[in-house]
PDB file of C-alpha atoms in Angstrom:
ATOM      1  CA  UNK Z   3      83.857 104.067  69.650  1.00  0.00           C
ATOM      2  CA  UNK Z   4      82.075 101.259  71.482  1.00  0.00           C
ATOM      3  CA  UNK Z   5      81.246 102.323  75.044  1.00  0.00           C
ATOM      4  CA  UNK Z   6      81.328  98.684  76.201  1.00  0.00           C
ATOM      5  CA  UNK Z   7      85.123  98.851  75.937  1.00  0.00           C
ATOM      6  CA  UNK Z   8      85.125 101.475  78.694  1.00  0.00           C
ATOM      7  CA  UNK Z   9      82.654  99.840  81.061  1.00  0.00           C
ATOM      8  CA  UNK Z  10      83.990  97.928  84.029  1.00  0.00           C
ATOM      9  CA  UNK Z  11      82.151  96.395  86.932  1.00  0.00           C
ATOM     10  CA  UNK Z  12      85.212  96.807  89.130  1.00  0.00           C
ATOM     11  CA  UNK Z  13      88.310  98.990  88.966  1.00  0.00           C
ATOM     12  CA  UNK Z  14      91.184  97.915  91.214  1.00  0.00           C
ATOM     13  CA  UNK Z  15      93.871 100.531  91.806  1.00  0.00           C
ATOM     14  CA  UNK Z  16      97.324  99.104  92.507  1.00  0.00           C
ATOM     15  CA  UNK Z  17      98.731  95.814  91.251  1.00  0.00           C
ATOM     16  CA  UNK Z  18     100.525  94.817  94.419  1.00  0.00           C
ATOM     17  CA  UNK Z  19      99.766  91.564  96.199  1.00  0.00           C
ATOM     18  CA  UNK Z  20      96.355  92.664  97.467  1.00  0.00           C
ATOM     19  CA  UNK Z  21      95.300  94.363  94.227  1.00  0.00           C
ATOM     20  CA  UNK Z  22      96.299  91.398  92.070  1.00  0.00           C
ATOM     21  CA  UNK Z  23      94.560  88.993  94.427  1.00  0.00           C
ATOM     22  CA  UNK Z  24      91.394  91.099  94.405  1.00  0.00           C
ATOM     23  CA  UNK Z  25      91.375  91.419  90.597  1.00  0.00           C
ATOM     24  CA  UNK Z  26      91.956  87.680  90.253  1.00  0.00           C
ATOM     25  CA  UNK Z  27      89.090  86.837  92.591  1.00  0.00           C
ATOM     26  CA  UNK Z  28      86.715  89.275  90.903  1.00  0.00           C
ATOM     27  CA  UNK Z  29      87.624  88.147  87.382  1.00  0.00           C
ATOM     28  CA  UNK Z  30      87.023  84.502  88.285  1.00  0.00           C
ATOM     29  CA  UNK Z  31      83.373  85.280  87.561  1.00  0.00           C
ATOM     30  CA  UNK Z  32      83.279  85.559  83.747  1.00  0.00           C
ATOM     31  CA  UNK Z  33      80.392  88.025  83.937  1.00  0.00           C
ATOM     32  CA  UNK Z  34      82.615  90.590  85.705  1.00  0.00           C
ATOM     33  CA  UNK Z  35      84.656  93.091  83.738  1.00  0.00           C
ATOM     34  CA  UNK Z  36      87.648  94.021  85.872  1.00  0.00           C
ATOM     35  CA  UNK Z  37      90.259  96.708  85.243  1.00  0.00           C
ATOM     36  CA  UNK Z  38      93.513  96.517  87.206  1.00  0.00           C
ATOM     37  CA  UNK Z  39      95.567  99.727  87.151  1.00  0.00           C
ATOM     38  CA  UNK Z  40      99.213  99.974  88.225  1.00  0.00           C
ATOM     39  CA  UNK Z  41     101.174 103.243  88.088  1.00  0.00           C
ATOM     40  CA  UNK Z  42     104.520 101.470  87.898  1.00  0.00           C
ATOM     41  CA  UNK Z  43     105.975  99.461  85.072  1.00  0.00           C
ATOM     42  CA  UNK Z  44     106.287  95.760  84.317  1.00  0.00           C
ATOM     43  CA  UNK Z  45     108.229  93.503  86.656  1.00  0.00           C
ATOM     44  CA  UNK Z  46     110.772  92.606  83.979  1.00  0.00           C
ATOM     45  CA  UNK Z  47     113.727  94.238  85.765  1.00  0.00           C
ATOM     46  CA  UNK Z  48     116.063  91.303  86.439  1.00  0.00           C
ATOM     47  CA  UNK Z  49     116.830  92.374  90.030  1.00  0.00           C
ATOM     48  CA  UNK Z  50     113.171  91.883  90.997  1.00  0.00           C
ATOM     49  CA  UNK Z  51     113.554  88.137  90.470  1.00  0.00           C
ATOM     50  CA  UNK Z  52     116.729  87.646  92.495  1.00  0.00           C
ATOM     51  CA  UNK Z  53     116.407  87.546  96.316  1.00  0.00           C
ATOM     52  CA  UNK Z  54     119.334  89.901  96.944  1.00  0.00           C
ATOM     53  CA  UNK Z  55     118.047  92.124  94.143  1.00  0.00           C
ATOM     54  CA  UNK Z  56     115.967  94.169  96.556  1.00  0.00           C
ATOM     55  CA  UNK Z  57     119.202  96.060  97.242  1.00  0.00           C
ATOM     56  CA  UNK Z  58     119.000  97.345  93.644  1.00  0.00           C
ATOM     57  CA  UNK Z  59     115.230  97.926  93.697  1.00  0.00           C
ATOM     58  CA  UNK Z  60     114.857  99.956  96.880  1.00  0.00           C
ATOM     59  CA  UNK Z  61     115.319 103.706  96.300  1.00  0.00           C
ATOM     60  CA  UNK Z  62     115.507 103.053  92.560  1.00  0.00           C
ATOM     61  CA  UNK Z  63     113.019 105.215  90.601  1.00  0.00           C
ATOM     62  CA  UNK Z  64     112.425 102.313  88.207  1.00  0.00           C
ATOM     63  CA  UNK Z  65     110.874 100.178  90.956  1.00  0.00           C
ATOM     64  CA  UNK Z  66     110.330 102.348  94.059  1.00  0.00           C
ATOM     65  CA  UNK Z  67     108.328 105.513  94.737  1.00  0.00           C
ATOM     66  CA  UNK Z  68     111.358 106.683  96.794  1.00  0.00           C
ATOM     67  CA  UNK Z  69     109.377 107.913  99.797  1.00  0.00           C
ATOM     68  CA  UNK Z  70     111.227 108.967 102.927  1.00  0.00           C
ATOM     69  CA  UNK Z  71     110.089 109.330 106.519  1.00  0.00           C
ATOM     70  CA  UNK Z  72     110.005 112.706 108.232  1.00  0.00           C
ATOM     71  CA  UNK Z  73     113.251 113.641 109.972  1.00  0.00           C
ATOM     72  CA  UNK Z  74     113.322 112.114 113.447  1.00  0.00           C
ATOM     73  CA  UNK Z  75     115.001 113.654 116.501  1.00  0.00           C
ATOM     74  CA  UNK Z  76     115.919 110.152 117.716  1.00  0.00           C
ATOM     75  CA  UNK Z  77     117.857 109.646 114.469  1.00  0.00           C
ATOM     76  CA  UNK Z  78     119.785 112.923 114.835  1.00  0.00           C
ATOM     77  CA  UNK Z  79     117.365 114.601 112.446  1.00  0.00           C
ATOM     78  CA  UNK Z  80     117.828 112.006 109.701  1.00  0.00           C
ATOM     79  CA  UNK Z  81     115.016 110.554 107.617  1.00  0.00           C
ATOM     80  CA  UNK Z  82     114.835 106.947 106.468  1.00  0.00           C
ATOM     81  CA  UNK Z  83     114.056 105.427 103.112  1.00  0.00           C
ATOM     82  CA  UNK Z  84     110.465 104.108 103.108  1.00  0.00           C
ATOM     83  CA  UNK Z  85     110.349 101.628 100.205  1.00  0.00           C
ATOM     84  CA  UNK Z  86     107.027 101.333  98.352  1.00  0.00           C
ATOM     85  CA  UNK Z  87     106.895  99.303  95.162  1.00  0.00           C
ATOM     86  CA  UNK Z  88     106.344 101.170  91.907  1.00  0.00           C
ATOM     87  CA  UNK Z  89     106.049  98.142  89.665  1.00  0.00           C
ATOM     88  CA  UNK Z  90     103.659  95.335  88.819  1.00  0.00           C
ATOM     89  CA  UNK Z  91     103.614  93.343  92.035  1.00  0.00           C
ATOM     90  CA  UNK Z  92     103.971  96.427  94.217  1.00  0.00           C
ATOM     91  CA  UNK Z  93     106.019  96.126  97.379  1.00  0.00           C
ATOM     92  CA  UNK Z  94     106.101  92.356  97.097  1.00  0.00           C
ATOM     93  CA  UNK Z  95     108.334  92.812  94.046  1.00  0.00           C
ATOM     94  CA  UNK Z  96     110.989  94.754  95.950  1.00  0.00           C
ATOM     95  CA  UNK Z  97     110.954  93.125  99.396  1.00  0.00           C
ATOM     96  CA  UNK Z  98     113.654  90.482  98.996  1.00  0.00           C
ATOM     97  CA  UNK Z  99     111.068  87.703  98.553  1.00  0.00           C
ATOM     98  CA  UNK Z 100     110.003  87.858 102.201  1.00  0.00           C
ATOM     99  CA  UNK Z 101     106.469  86.947 103.265  1.00  0.00           C
ATOM    100  CA  UNK Z 102     105.477  88.485 106.554  1.00  0.00           C
ATOM    101  CA  UNK Z 103     102.162  89.350 108.125  1.00  0.00           C
ATOM    102  CA  UNK Z 104     101.620  92.391 110.294  1.00  0.00           C
ATOM    103  CA  UNK Z 105     101.797  92.241 114.075  1.00  0.00           C
ATOM    104  CA  UNK Z 106      98.707  90.870 115.846  1.00  0.00           C
ATOM    105  CA  UNK Z 107      98.713  93.823 118.244  1.00  0.00           C
ATOM    106  CA  UNK Z 108      98.466  96.252 115.300  1.00  0.00           C
ATOM    107  CA  UNK Z 109      95.301  94.573 114.032  1.00  0.00           C
ATOM    108  CA  UNK Z 110      93.860  94.532 117.551  1.00  0.00           C
ATOM    109  CA  UNK Z 111      94.710  98.238 117.938  1.00  0.00           C
ATOM    110  CA  UNK Z 112      92.989  99.105 114.641  1.00  0.00           C
ATOM    111  CA  UNK Z 113      89.913  97.178 115.771  1.00  0.00           C
ATOM    112  CA  UNK Z 114      89.882  99.173 118.980  1.00  0.00           C
ATOM    113  CA  UNK Z 115      90.333 102.533 117.228  1.00  0.00           C
ATOM    114  CA  UNK Z 116      87.494 101.935 114.746  1.00  0.00           C
ATOM    115  CA  UNK Z 117      85.398  99.941 117.224  1.00  0.00           C
ATOM    116  CA  UNK Z 118      85.053  97.069 114.768  1.00  0.00           C
ATOM    117  CA  UNK Z 119      85.991  93.552 115.919  1.00  0.00           C
ATOM    118  CA  UNK Z 120      86.314  92.450 112.265  1.00  0.00           C
ATOM    119  CA  UNK Z 121      89.783  94.079 112.287  1.00  0.00           C
ATOM    120  CA  UNK Z 122      91.017  91.999 115.246  1.00  0.00           C
ATOM    121  CA  UNK Z 123      93.894  89.623 114.515  1.00  0.00           C
ATOM    122  CA  UNK Z 124      91.773  86.522 115.148  1.00  0.00           C
ATOM    123  CA  UNK Z 125      89.221  87.776 112.617  1.00  0.00           C
ATOM    124  CA  UNK Z 126      91.844  88.560 109.962  1.00  0.00           C
ATOM    125  CA  UNK Z 127      93.813  85.325 110.432  1.00  0.00           C
ATOM    126  CA  UNK Z 128      91.194  83.281 108.559  1.00  0.00           C
ATOM    127  CA  UNK Z 129      91.529  85.635 105.570  1.00  0.00           C
ATOM    128  CA  UNK Z 130      95.317  85.315 105.566  1.00  0.00           C
ATOM    129  CA  UNK Z 131      95.005  81.538 105.673  1.00  0.00           C
ATOM    130  CA  UNK Z 132      92.458  81.464 102.845  1.00  0.00           C
ATOM    131  CA  UNK Z 133      94.851  83.375 100.565  1.00  0.00           C
ATOM    132  CA  UNK Z 134      97.962  81.329 101.398  1.00  0.00           C
ATOM    133  CA  UNK Z 135      99.475  78.394  99.620  1.00  0.00           C
ATOM    134  CA  UNK Z 136     101.945  77.704 102.421  1.00  0.00           C
ATOM    135  CA  UNK Z 137     104.531  74.938 102.149  1.00  0.00           C
ATOM    136  CA  UNK Z 138     103.841  73.758 105.717  1.00  0.00           C
ATOM    137  CA  UNK Z 139     100.253  72.971 104.777  1.00  0.00           C
ATOM    138  CA  UNK Z 140     101.113  71.041 101.623  1.00  0.00           C
ATOM    139  CA  UNK Z 141      99.718  67.510 102.047  1.00  0.00           C
ATOM    140  CA  UNK Z 142     102.623  65.376 103.147  1.00  0.00           C
ATOM    141  CA  UNK Z 143     104.626  68.323 104.489  1.00  0.00           C
ATOM    142  CA  UNK Z 144     105.431  69.042 108.110  1.00  0.00           C
ATOM    143  CA  UNK Z 145     102.187  70.373 109.613  1.00  0.00           C
ATOM    144  CA  UNK Z 146     103.839  71.786 112.724  1.00  0.00           C
ATOM    145  CA  UNK Z 147     102.174  75.205 112.367  1.00  0.00           C
ATOM    146  CA  UNK Z 148      98.827  74.053 110.990  1.00  0.00           C
ATOM    147  CA  UNK Z 149      96.721  76.505 112.986  1.00  0.00           C
ATOM    148  CA  UNK Z 150      98.308  79.557 111.398  1.00  0.00           C
ATOM    149  CA  UNK Z 151      98.821  78.816 107.685  1.00  0.00           C
ATOM    150  CA  UNK Z 152      96.602  77.873 104.766  1.00  0.00           C
ATOM    151  CA  UNK Z 153      96.994  75.894 101.561  1.00  0.00           C
ATOM    152  CA  UNK Z 154      95.527  76.261  98.072  1.00  0.00           C
ATOM    153  CA  UNK Z 155      95.295  80.066  97.890  1.00  0.00           C
ATOM    154  CA  UNK Z 156      96.983  82.544  95.553  1.00  0.00           C
ATOM    155  CA  UNK Z 157      99.934  83.538  97.808  1.00  0.00           C
ATOM    156  CA  UNK Z 158     102.622  80.896  97.370  1.00  0.00           C
ATOM    157  CA  UNK Z 159     104.857  80.782 100.439  1.00  0.00           C
ATOM    158  CA  UNK Z 160     107.894  78.541 100.053  1.00  0.00           C
ATOM    159  CA  UNK Z 161     110.445  77.285 102.531  1.00  0.00           C
ATOM    160  CA  UNK Z 162     113.684  79.224 102.639  1.00  0.00           C
ATOM    161  CA  UNK Z 163     116.057  77.459 100.256  1.00  0.00           C
ATOM    162  CA  UNK Z 164     119.358  78.334 101.831  1.00  0.00           C
ATOM    163  CA  UNK Z 165     120.665  78.161 105.347  1.00  0.00           C
ATOM    164  CA  UNK Z 166     123.152  80.488 106.958  1.00  0.00           C
ATOM    165  CA  UNK Z 167     123.598  80.686 110.720  1.00  0.00           C
ATOM    166  CA  UNK Z 168     122.882  84.430 110.670  1.00  0.00           C
ATOM    167  CA  UNK Z 169     119.538  83.843 108.892  1.00  0.00           C
ATOM    168  CA  UNK Z 170     118.589  80.999 111.202  1.00  0.00           C
ATOM    169  CA  UNK Z 171     119.364  83.170 114.241  1.00  0.00           C
TER     170      UNK Z 171
END
């Protein structure tokens, strides 16, 4: 057996959005050997590719690890489903095709806890923008939110295609 087949410069664990992006960036250099490992299966389940399909993916052992929160007194002792993707694409494959960043105050809190300003929201925003291919930044598109979104990255963010008053609200 040739040992070169088992040598990797980088091993990325988890083929969710971040893992796939990292493996893609690392493998852009042809001298790097990159292994991407995902515990879940392929994303060929038809409900993954339909926006309302998340209803069939969450708490489904085919696509979700089926974690639950600890019972909470404020919920009368109930626990909640805590969806975590168990499929190529990770949680982004079971989230109803929603793109959402974390709260700025969470990043600022993490920076405070670890005493590292690199975790502050303003520091992380540039990284989010570098990874985005956001429809608002497309040349010729409405640039109303130009300070917060990027264009040309791996994360394609499209405009919502349907309009319902409840969604708009």
